[in-house]
Amino acid sequence: MKTEQQVMARGVTQERQLQSSDGYLVVGIAVLLVAVGIYSFVSMPFGVGIVGLLVRITPIFIAVFLFAGLYMLQPNEAALLSLFGKYKGTDRSEGLRWVNPLYSKRKLSLRARTLNTAPLKVNDKRGNPVEIGAAIVWRVRDSALAIFNVDDFERYVHVQAEAALRHIASLYAYDDGEDLAEGETTLRAGMEVVASAMRAELQSRFAAAGIDVEDAKLTHLAYAAEIAQVMLRRQQAEAIISARKKIVHGAVSMVEAALQGLSERQIVELDDERKAAMVSNLLVVLCSDKETQPVINTGTLYN
């Protein structure tokens, strides 16, 4: 991947500033020349000939020439100026500006733009197919690189964004698992780390076009349709196991507290066999996911 320093070292055309003139002053001069030309033409006596006519209307031609050099730039807009195919510079001034009328002008927006990539089907670190999408905020930093170093910088951004997204997705697993190291970043749990890595990847790829990445975040992340149901059952199984562990832990604590309370208050004396039966019954009641039907003993304690 080419870095920004490598791109600059190739000797490609880079942006350089061109100082334009105040367009309002030129408009005033051009209007004055038009007025002088019209006055000279109107007051021209008959029979002065072609040469005299051209001399008197020359101010009008000069005014038209001056008007051809006028252009207007909005905030966060630039104009690339070239003379007979040679790049002369970029003007980033705002308002009505004027340059040599022979310069060709190409306006370029420097405002922030958003690229919302459609969900892509890629393989994660485990090789599982996942769908992933991202929103990327970018803007043109170097107008000359964007126009002269790549053919179509907007399409370039789109293609490179997809390539970077595929590469980033292949570096991380979708979710935690036994095959991953403890604390390893995943696509689902490490959104901030993944976003930071994606911004660095995009910036490296966009350097050739003179484009800066201001933000990049994942907007869509899911298993592909062909494995979504299987992975959903796996997640459900993991959730059930986790819930059961908590239920059993709570039930054991409750049984322990019950036996300790009976013993401390000397409500009833139970031998080991009766304690085992009581523990078994209580665990069945507390851990069961269905309502239990109690059996009441109306006889003596041991009948």
Short mmCIF file of C-alpha atoms in Angstrom, two decimals:
data_model
loop_
_atom_site.label_atom_id
_atom_site.label_comp_id
_atom_site.label_asym_id
_atom_site.label_seq_id
_atom_site.Cartn_x
_atom_site.Cartn_y
_atom_site.Cartn_z
CA MET A 1 0.00 0.00 0.00
CA LYS A 2 1.38 3.39 -0.99
CA THR A 3 1.85 5.86 1.82
CA GLU A 4 1.48 9.63 1.38
CA GLN A 5 5.27 10.10 1.42
CA GLN A 6 5.68 7.52 -1.36
CA VAL A 7 3.03 9.24 -3.45
CA MET A 8 4.76 12.61 -3.09
CA ALA A 9 8.14 11.08 -3.89
CA ARG A 10 6.89 9.98 -7.32
CA GLY A 11 6.90 13.57 -8.55
CA VAL A 12 3.16 13.75 -9.25
CA THR A 13 1.41 17.10 -9.57
CA GLN A 14 0.63 18.47 -6.13
CA GLU A 15 -1.48 21.43 -5.21
CA ARG A 16 0.09 24.86 -5.12
CA GLN A 17 -1.68 28.07 -4.27
CA LEU A 18 -2.42 30.68 -6.92
CA GLN A 19 -3.27 34.19 -5.78
CA SER A 20 -6.18 35.66 -7.74
CA SER A 21 -7.27 39.29 -7.93
CA ASP A 22 -10.33 40.97 -6.51
CA GLY A 23 -13.11 40.51 -9.03
CA TYR A 24 -15.10 43.56 -7.93
CA LEU A 25 -12.25 45.90 -8.86
CA VAL A 26 -11.98 44.27 -12.29
CA VAL A 27 -15.75 44.61 -12.78
CA GLY A 28 -15.49 48.31 -12.04
CA ILE A 29 -12.67 48.75 -14.53
CA ALA A 30 -14.50 46.71 -17.19
CA VAL A 31 -17.73 48.72 -16.74
CA LEU A 32 -15.75 51.94 -17.06
CA LEU A 33 -14.12 50.69 -20.27
CA VAL A 34 -17.52 49.76 -21.69
CA ALA A 35 -18.83 53.22 -20.90
CA VAL A 36 -15.79 54.83 -22.57
CA GLY A 37 -16.18 52.61 -25.63
CA ILE A 38 -19.88 53.38 -25.97
CA TYR A 39 -19.30 57.10 -25.56
CA SER A 40 -16.50 57.03 -28.14
CA PHE A 41 -18.67 55.10 -30.58
CA VAL A 42 -21.67 57.38 -30.14
CA SER A 43 -19.63 60.57 -30.44
CA MET A 44 -17.63 59.26 -33.42
CA PRO A 45 -18.03 61.46 -36.49
CA PHE A 46 -18.96 59.92 -39.80
CA GLY A 47 -16.23 58.96 -42.24
CA VAL A 48 -13.47 57.99 -39.77
CA GLY A 49 -12.93 54.65 -41.47
CA ILE A 50 -12.48 51.11 -40.17
CA VAL A 51 -9.30 51.86 -38.26
CA GLY A 52 -10.87 54.71 -36.41
CA LEU A 53 -13.89 52.57 -35.56
CA LEU A 54 -11.73 49.78 -34.17
CA VAL A 55 -9.75 52.24 -32.09
CA ARG A 56 -12.87 53.71 -30.56
CA ILE A 57 -14.46 50.37 -29.66
CA THR A 58 -11.20 48.82 -28.40
CA PRO A 59 -12.16 49.57 -24.75
CA ILE A 60 -15.24 47.38 -25.22
CA PHE A 61 -13.10 44.46 -26.46
CA ILE A 62 -10.77 44.91 -23.49
CA ALA A 63 -13.77 44.90 -21.12
CA VAL A 64 -15.09 41.66 -22.66
CA PHE A 65 -11.62 40.15 -22.25
CA LEU A 66 -11.58 41.18 -18.59
CA PHE A 67 -15.07 39.79 -17.99
CA ALA A 68 -13.88 36.39 -19.31
CA GLY A 69 -11.47 36.10 -16.38
CA LEU A 70 -14.14 36.46 -13.70
CA TYR A 71 -15.43 33.54 -11.63
CA MET A 72 -17.05 33.05 -8.24
CA LEU A 73 -16.11 30.63 -5.46
CA GLN A 74 -18.31 29.54 -2.58
CA PRO A 75 -16.92 28.69 0.89
CA ASN A 76 -15.06 25.36 0.84
CA GLU A 77 -14.71 25.45 -2.93
CA ALA A 78 -11.56 25.62 -5.06
CA ALA A 79 -10.77 26.39 -8.67
CA LEU A 80 -7.97 24.55 -10.48
CA LEU A 81 -6.39 26.84 -13.07
CA SER A 82 -4.39 25.67 -16.06
CA LEU A 83 -2.95 27.36 -19.12
CA PHE A 84 -2.99 25.35 -22.34
CA GLY A 85 -2.94 22.09 -20.37
CA LYS A 86 -0.28 23.15 -17.85
CA TYR A 87 -1.37 23.30 -14.22
CA LYS A 88 -0.75 26.78 -12.82
CA GLY A 89 -2.25 26.52 -9.33
CA THR A 90 -5.36 26.29 -7.17
CA ASP A 91 -7.35 29.25 -5.93
CA ARG A 92 -9.24 28.78 -2.63
CA SER A 93 -10.32 32.40 -2.16
CA GLU A 94 -14.02 33.12 -1.59
CA GLY A 95 -16.22 35.50 -3.52
CA LEU A 96 -15.81 37.10 -6.95
CA ARG A 97 -12.27 36.55 -8.24
CA TRP A 98 -10.32 37.30 -11.42
CA VAL A 99 -7.37 35.65 -13.14
CA ASN A 100 -5.86 35.62 -16.58
CA PRO A 101 -8.81 35.02 -18.96
CA LEU A 102 -6.71 32.48 -20.87
CA TYR A 103 -6.68 30.19 -17.84
CA SER A 104 -9.11 27.28 -17.94
CA LYS A 105 -10.98 26.86 -14.67
CA ARG A 106 -12.26 23.69 -13.01
CA LYS A 107 -14.18 24.06 -9.79
CA LEU A 108 -13.94 21.41 -7.05
CA SER A 109 -15.86 21.08 -3.80
CA LEU A 110 -13.75 20.82 -0.64
CA ARG A 111 -16.72 20.08 1.61
CA ALA A 112 -16.97 16.91 3.70
CA ARG A 113 -18.71 14.05 1.89
CA THR A 114 -20.25 10.85 3.18
CA LEU A 115 -19.96 7.44 1.58
CA ASN A 116 -22.40 4.85 2.90
CA THR A 117 -21.26 1.51 1.51
CA ALA A 118 -23.83 -1.14 0.78
CA PRO A 119 -23.52 -4.30 2.93
CA LEU A 120 -20.74 -6.48 1.54
CA LYS A 121 -20.51 -10.25 1.96
CA VAL A 122 -16.98 -11.02 3.18
CA ASN A 123 -15.19 -13.69 5.20
CA ASP A 124 -14.05 -12.94 8.73
CA LYS A 125 -10.88 -14.26 10.37
CA ARG A 126 -12.47 -17.70 10.90
CA GLY A 127 -13.64 -17.83 7.28
CA ASN A 128 -17.31 -17.39 8.20
CA PRO A 129 -19.31 -15.33 5.70
CA VAL A 130 -20.53 -12.07 7.23
CA GLU A 131 -22.25 -8.97 5.92
CA ILE A 132 -20.54 -5.68 6.75
CA GLY A 133 -21.14 -2.06 5.81
CA ALA A 134 -19.63 1.30 6.81
CA ALA A 135 -20.19 5.04 6.68
CA ILE A 136 -17.10 7.04 5.70
CA VAL A 137 -16.71 10.81 5.99
CA TRP A 138 -14.04 12.20 3.67
CA ARG A 139 -12.97 15.41 1.98
CA VAL A 140 -10.50 16.50 -0.69
CA ARG A 141 -7.27 17.80 0.85
CA ASP A 142 -5.07 18.16 -2.24
CA SER A 143 -7.12 19.26 -5.25
CA ALA A 144 -4.30 18.64 -7.75
CA LEU A 145 -3.81 15.03 -6.64
CA ALA A 146 -7.56 14.41 -6.74
CA ILE A 147 -7.92 15.70 -10.30
CA PHE A 148 -4.60 14.92 -11.97
CA ASN A 149 -3.31 11.80 -10.18
CA VAL A 150 -6.46 9.64 -10.48
CA ASP A 151 -8.96 9.45 -13.30
CA ASP A 152 -12.15 9.75 -11.23
CA PHE A 153 -11.50 10.44 -7.55
CA GLU A 154 -15.10 9.75 -6.45
CA ARG A 155 -15.10 6.29 -8.02
CA TYR A 156 -11.58 5.77 -6.66
CA VAL A 157 -12.88 6.46 -3.14
CA HIS A 158 -15.77 4.04 -3.61
CA VAL A 159 -13.60 1.17 -4.90
CA GLN A 160 -10.84 1.64 -2.34
CA ALA A 161 -13.39 1.87 0.49
CA GLU A 162 -14.81 -1.54 -0.44
CA ALA A 163 -11.32 -3.03 -0.69
CA ALA A 164 -10.34 -1.63 2.71
CA LEU A 165 -13.56 -2.90 4.29
CA ARG A 166 -12.97 -6.41 2.97
CA HIS A 167 -9.39 -6.38 4.24
CA ILE A 168 -10.36 -5.14 7.72
CA ALA A 169 -13.13 -7.75 8.03
CA SER A 170 -10.64 -10.53 7.27
CA LEU A 171 -8.40 -9.46 10.19
CA TYR A 172 -10.99 -9.98 12.95
CA ALA A 173 -13.41 -12.70 13.95
CA TYR A 174 -17.09 -11.83 14.12
CA ASP A 175 -17.50 -12.88 17.75
CA ASP A 176 -15.66 -14.45 20.68
CA GLY A 177 -14.86 -18.14 20.66
CA GLU A 178 -12.68 -20.83 22.16
CA ASP A 179 -10.26 -20.59 19.23
CA LEU A 180 -9.43 -16.94 19.99
CA ALA A 181 -6.96 -15.61 22.50
CA GLU A 182 -8.37 -14.05 25.63
CA GLY A 183 -9.18 -10.38 25.09
CA GLU A 184 -8.71 -10.56 21.31
CA THR A 185 -10.60 -7.86 19.40
CA THR A 186 -13.67 -8.96 17.47
CA LEU A 187 -15.88 -7.17 14.97
CA ARG A 188 -18.91 -7.20 17.26
CA ALA A 189 -17.28 -6.36 20.58
CA GLY A 190 -14.39 -4.14 19.42
CA MET A 191 -16.20 -1.54 17.33
CA GLU A 192 -13.91 1.34 18.32
CA VAL A 193 -10.71 -0.60 17.64
CA VAL A 194 -12.04 -1.82 14.29
CA ALA A 195 -13.13 1.71 13.34
CA SER A 196 -9.68 3.09 14.19
CA ALA A 197 -7.97 0.40 12.12
CA MET A 198 -10.36 1.07 9.24
CA ARG A 199 -9.61 4.82 9.31
CA ALA A 200 -5.87 4.12 9.13
CA GLU A 201 -6.38 1.66 6.26
CA LEU A 202 -8.57 4.10 4.33
CA GLN A 203 -6.16 7.00 4.85
CA SER A 204 -3.32 4.91 3.46
CA ARG A 205 -5.36 3.97 0.39
CA PHE A 206 -6.72 7.49 -0.21
CA ALA A 207 -3.29 9.18 -0.05
CA ALA A 208 -2.76 8.78 -3.81
CA ALA A 209 -5.87 10.89 -4.46
CA GLY A 210 -5.10 13.61 -1.91
CA ILE A 211 -8.12 12.73 0.24
CA ASP A 212 -8.42 12.83 4.03
CA VAL A 213 -10.61 10.47 6.05
CA GLU A 214 -12.37 12.34 8.84
CA ASP A 215 -14.43 9.46 10.26
CA ALA A 216 -15.31 5.85 9.52
CA LYS A 217 -17.75 3.67 11.44
CA LEU A 218 -19.40 0.31 10.87
CA THR A 219 -23.11 0.68 10.13
CA HIS A 220 -24.03 -2.93 9.37
CA LEU A 221 -22.68 -6.18 10.81
CA ALA A 222 -24.40 -9.55 10.62
CA TYR A 223 -23.80 -13.16 9.70
CA ALA A 224 -24.59 -14.03 6.10
CA ALA A 225 -28.03 -15.56 5.49
CA GLU A 226 -26.69 -19.07 4.85
CA ILE A 227 -25.23 -19.40 8.36
CA ALA A 228 -27.37 -16.93 10.27
CA GLN A 229 -29.74 -19.58 11.70
CA VAL A 230 -26.90 -21.86 12.80
CA MET A 231 -25.05 -19.01 14.49
CA LEU A 232 -28.29 -17.85 16.12
CA ARG A 233 -28.79 -21.28 17.68
CA ARG A 234 -25.19 -21.20 18.87
CA GLN A 235 -25.72 -17.81 20.51
CA GLN A 236 -28.95 -19.04 22.07
CA ALA A 237 -27.17 -22.11 23.45
CA GLU A 238 -24.43 -19.95 24.93
CA ALA A 239 -27.04 -17.67 26.48
CA ILE A 240 -28.92 -20.64 27.97
CA ILE A 241 -25.73 -22.10 29.43
CA SER A 242 -24.80 -18.76 30.95
CA ALA A 243 -28.29 -18.35 32.42
CA ARG A 244 -28.28 -21.88 33.84
CA LYS A 245 -24.95 -21.25 35.53
CA LYS A 246 -26.38 -18.21 37.28
CA ILE A 247 -29.55 -20.10 38.23
CA VAL A 248 -27.61 -23.03 39.70
CA HIS A 249 -25.26 -20.71 41.57
CA GLY A 250 -28.21 -18.85 43.04
CA ALA A 251 -30.03 -22.05 43.93
CA VAL A 252 -27.02 -23.50 45.76
CA SER A 253 -26.64 -20.27 47.71
CA MET A 254 -30.33 -20.34 48.69
CA VAL A 255 -30.18 -24.00 49.80
CA GLU A 256 -27.05 -23.30 51.80
CA ALA A 257 -28.73 -20.36 53.49
CA ALA A 258 -31.84 -22.47 54.22
CA LEU A 259 -29.88 -25.30 55.84
CA GLN A 260 -27.76 -22.82 57.81
CA GLY A 261 -30.87 -21.01 59.02
CA LEU A 262 -32.55 -24.24 60.15
CA SER A 263 -29.42 -25.33 61.97
CA GLU A 264 -28.77 -22.00 63.71
CA ARG A 265 -32.37 -21.57 64.90
CA GLN A 266 -32.66 -25.28 65.83
CA ILE A 267 -36.04 -25.52 64.15
CA VAL A 268 -35.52 -29.15 63.17
CA GLU A 269 -32.67 -31.62 63.37
CA LEU A 270 -31.92 -33.37 60.08
CA ASP A 271 -29.55 -36.25 59.54
CA ASP A 272 -27.36 -36.47 56.45
CA GLU A 273 -29.92 -38.53 54.52
CA ARG A 274 -32.74 -36.05 55.19
CA LYS A 275 -30.45 -33.12 54.35
CA ALA A 276 -29.59 -34.77 51.04
CA ALA A 277 -33.28 -35.28 50.23
CA MET A 278 -34.07 -31.67 51.18
CA VAL A 279 -31.20 -30.33 49.05
CA SER A 280 -32.35 -32.44 46.11
CA ASN A 281 -35.94 -31.25 46.39
CA LEU A 282 -34.98 -27.60 46.77
CA LEU A 283 -32.62 -27.70 43.79
CA VAL A 284 -35.34 -29.29 41.66
CA VAL A 285 -37.77 -26.55 42.65
CA LEU A 286 -35.33 -23.66 42.21
CA CYS A 287 -33.65 -24.84 39.01
CA SER A 288 -36.70 -26.12 37.17
CA ASP A 289 -37.95 -23.97 34.28
CA LYS A 290 -41.52 -25.22 34.89
CA GLU A 291 -43.83 -24.95 37.86
CA THR A 292 -43.39 -27.81 40.36
CA GLN A 293 -46.18 -29.67 42.15
CA PRO A 294 -45.39 -30.07 45.84
CA VAL A 295 -46.31 -33.30 47.72
CA ILE A 296 -47.41 -32.61 51.31
CA ASN A 297 -46.53 -35.15 54.00
CA THR A 298 -49.37 -35.23 56.55
CA GLY A 299 -47.77 -37.87 58.71
CA THR A 300 -44.86 -37.69 61.10
CA LEU A 301 -41.49 -36.30 60.18
CA TYR A 302 -40.18 -39.72 59.09
CA ASN A 303 -43.34 -41.33 57.73
#
